[in-house]
Amino acid sequence: MELRISEKAKRQLRNIYTYYSENSIQYAEHFLEDFYNKIESLIEFPKMYGIIPQLEKHNIRKLLFKDYRILYQIDKNNELIKIVAILYSKQRLQI
């Protein structure tokens, strides 16, 4: 199974990194390392996290990570996991 990050999610991740690096580069680097470790776990267990009821028609699942929600989709053939958004947990849910 392949894992991809959408351009939108990449922008969001860069913004998160920039925000954390303003206070601590070390924390920002640690955050990125933890983030990539967490999403790589999806390769073995892609259906571990549930589908979001409000986004069920898009088959979007939610992985909670620190103060963020990582939204992702699994393609119909179960060959690709796509990270579609990374949202602050208190942010309104939209993609």
CSV table of N, CA and C in Angstrom, one decimal, residues 5-55:
chain,number,residue,atom,x,y,z
A,5,ILE,N,0.6,12.4,0.5
A,5,ILE,CA,0.1,13.5,1.3
A,5,ILE,C,-0.3,14.6,0.2
A,6,SER,N,-1.6,15.0,0.3
A,6,SER,CA,-2.1,16.0,-0.7
A,6,SER,C,-1.3,17.3,-0.5
A,7,GLU,N,-1.4,18.1,-1.6
A,7,GLU,CA,-0.7,19.4,-1.5
A,7,GLU,C,-1.3,20.3,-0.4
A,8,LYS,N,-2.6,20.2,-0.2
A,8,LYS,CA,-3.2,21.0,0.9
A,8,LYS,C,-2.7,20.5,2.2
A,9,ALA,N,-2.6,19.2,2.5
A,9,ALA,CA,-2.1,18.7,3.7
A,9,ALA,C,-0.6,19.1,3.9
A,10,LYS,N,0.2,19.1,2.8
A,10,LYS,CA,1.6,19.5,2.9
A,10,LYS,C,1.7,20.9,3.3
A,11,ARG,N,0.9,21.8,2.8
A,11,ARG,CA,0.9,23.2,3.2
A,11,ARG,C,0.5,23.3,4.7
A,12,GLN,N,-0.5,22.6,5.1
A,12,GLN,CA,-0.9,22.6,6.5
A,12,GLN,C,0.2,22.1,7.4
A,13,LEU,N,0.9,21.1,7.0
A,13,LEU,CA,2.0,20.6,7.8
A,13,LEU,C,3.2,21.6,7.9
A,14,ARG,N,3.5,22.2,6.8
A,14,ARG,CA,4.5,23.3,6.8
A,14,ARG,C,4.1,24.4,7.7
A,15,ASN,N,2.9,24.8,7.7
A,15,ASN,CA,2.4,25.9,8.6
A,15,ASN,C,2.5,25.5,10.1
A,16,ILE,N,2.2,24.2,10.4
A,16,ILE,CA,2.3,23.7,11.7
A,16,ILE,C,3.8,23.7,12.1
A,17,TYR,N,4.7,23.2,11.2
A,17,TYR,CA,6.1,23.2,11.5
A,17,TYR,C,6.6,24.6,11.8
A,18,THR,N,6.2,25.6,10.9
A,18,THR,CA,6.7,27.0,11.1
A,18,THR,C,6.2,27.5,12.4
A,19,TYR,N,5.0,27.3,12.8
A,19,TYR,CA,4.5,27.7,14.0
A,19,TYR,C,5.3,27.2,15.2
A,20,TYR,N,5.6,25.9,15.2
A,20,TYR,CA,6.3,25.3,16.3
A,20,TYR,C,7.8,25.8,16.3
A,21,SER,N,8.3,25.9,15.1
A,21,SER,CA,9.8,26.3,15.0
A,21,SER,C,10.1,27.7,15.5
A,22,GLU,N,9.0,28.5,15.6
A,22,GLU,CA,9.2,29.9,16.1
A,22,GLU,C,9.6,29.9,17.6
A,23,ASN,N,9.2,28.8,18.3
A,23,ASN,CA,9.5,28.7,19.7
A,23,ASN,C,10.6,27.7,19.9
A,24,SER,N,10.6,26.6,19.1
A,24,SER,CA,11.6,25.6,19.4
A,24,SER,C,11.8,24.7,18.1
A,25,ILE,N,12.9,24.9,17.5
A,25,ILE,CA,13.2,24.0,16.3
A,25,ILE,C,13.2,22.6,16.7
A,26,GLN,N,13.8,22.3,17.9
A,26,GLN,CA,13.8,20.9,18.3
A,26,GLN,C,12.4,20.3,18.4
A,27,TYR,N,11.5,21.0,19.0
A,27,TYR,CA,10.1,20.5,19.1
A,27,TYR,C,9.5,20.3,17.8
A,28,ALA,N,9.7,21.3,16.9
A,28,ALA,CA,9.2,21.2,15.5
A,28,ALA,C,9.7,20.0,14.8
A,29,GLU,N,11.0,19.7,14.9
A,29,GLU,CA,11.6,18.5,14.3
A,29,GLU,C,11.0,17.2,14.9
A,30,HIS,N,10.9,17.2,16.2
A,30,HIS,CA,10.3,16.1,16.9
A,30,HIS,C,8.8,15.9,16.5
A,31,PHE,N,8.1,16.9,16.3
A,31,PHE,CA,6.7,16.9,15.9
A,31,PHE,C,6.6,16.2,14.5
A,32,LEU,N,7.5,16.6,13.6
A,32,LEU,CA,7.5,16.0,12.2
A,32,LEU,C,7.9,14.6,12.3
A,33,GLU,N,8.9,14.2,13.1
A,33,GLU,CA,9.2,12.8,13.2
A,33,GLU,C,8.1,12.0,13.7
A,34,ASP,N,7.4,12.4,14.7
A,34,ASP,CA,6.3,11.7,15.3
A,34,ASP,C,5.1,11.6,14.3
A,35,PHE,N,4.9,12.7,13.5
A,35,PHE,CA,3.8,12.8,12.5
A,35,PHE,C,4.1,11.7,11.5
A,36,TYR,N,5.3,11.6,10.9
A,36,TYR,CA,5.6,10.6,9.9
A,36,TYR,C,5.5,9.2,10.4
A,37,ASN,N,5.9,9.0,11.6
A,37,ASN,CA,5.8,7.7,12.3
A,37,ASN,C,4.4,7.3,12.4
A,38,LYS,N,3.5,8.2,12.8
A,38,LYS,CA,2.1,7.9,13.0
A,38,LYS,C,1.4,7.6,11.7
A,39,ILE,N,1.7,8.4,10.6
A,39,ILE,CA,1.0,8.1,9.4
A,39,ILE,C,1.5,6.9,8.7
A,40,GLU,N,2.8,6.5,8.9
A,40,GLU,CA,3.3,5.3,8.4
A,40,GLU,C,2.6,4.1,9.0
A,41,SER,N,2.1,4.2,10.2
A,41,SER,CA,1.4,3.1,10.8
A,41,SER,C,0.1,2.7,10.0
A,42,LEU,N,-0.4,3.7,9.3
A,42,LEU,CA,-1.6,3.5,8.4
A,42,LEU,C,-1.4,2.4,7.3
A,43,ILE,N,-0.1,2.3,6.9
A,43,ILE,CA,0.2,1.3,5.9
A,43,ILE,C,-0.2,-0.1,6.3
A,44,GLU,N,0.1,-0.4,7.5
A,44,GLU,CA,-0.2,-1.8,8.1
A,44,GLU,C,-1.7,-1.9,8.5
A,45,PHE,N,-2.2,-0.8,9.0
A,45,PHE,CA,-3.6,-0.9,9.5
A,45,PHE,C,-4.4,0.3,9.0
A,46,PRO,N,-4.7,0.4,7.7
A,46,PRO,CA,-5.4,1.6,7.2
A,46,PRO,C,-6.8,1.8,7.7
A,47,LYS,N,-7.4,0.8,8.1
A,47,LYS,CA,-8.8,0.9,8.6
A,47,LYS,C,-8.9,1.0,10.1
A,48,MET,N,-7.8,1.2,10.7
A,48,MET,CA,-7.8,1.3,12.2
A,48,MET,C,-8.7,2.4,12.7
A,49,TYR,N,-8.7,3.5,12.0
A,49,TYR,CA,-9.5,4.7,12.5
A,49,TYR,C,-10.8,4.8,11.7
A,50,GLY,N,-11.8,5.3,12.4
A,50,GLY,CA,-13.2,5.3,11.8
A,50,GLY,C,-13.4,6.4,10.8
A,51,ILE,N,-14.5,6.1,10.0
A,51,ILE,CA,-14.9,7.1,9.0
A,51,ILE,C,-15.7,8.2,9.8
A,52,ILE,N,-15.5,9.4,9.4
A,52,ILE,CA,-16.1,10.6,10.0
A,52,ILE,C,-17.6,10.6,9.5
A,53,PRO,N,-18.6,10.5,10.3
A,53,PRO,CA,-20.0,10.5,9.9
A,53,PRO,C,-20.3,11.6,8.9
A,54,GLN,N,-19.9,12.9,9.3
A,54,GLN,CA,-20.2,14.0,8.4
A,54,GLN,C,-19.6,13.9,7.0
A,55,LEU,N,-18.5,13.2,6.9
A,55,LEU,CA,-17.8,13.1,5.6
A,55,LEU,C,-17.9,11.6,5.1
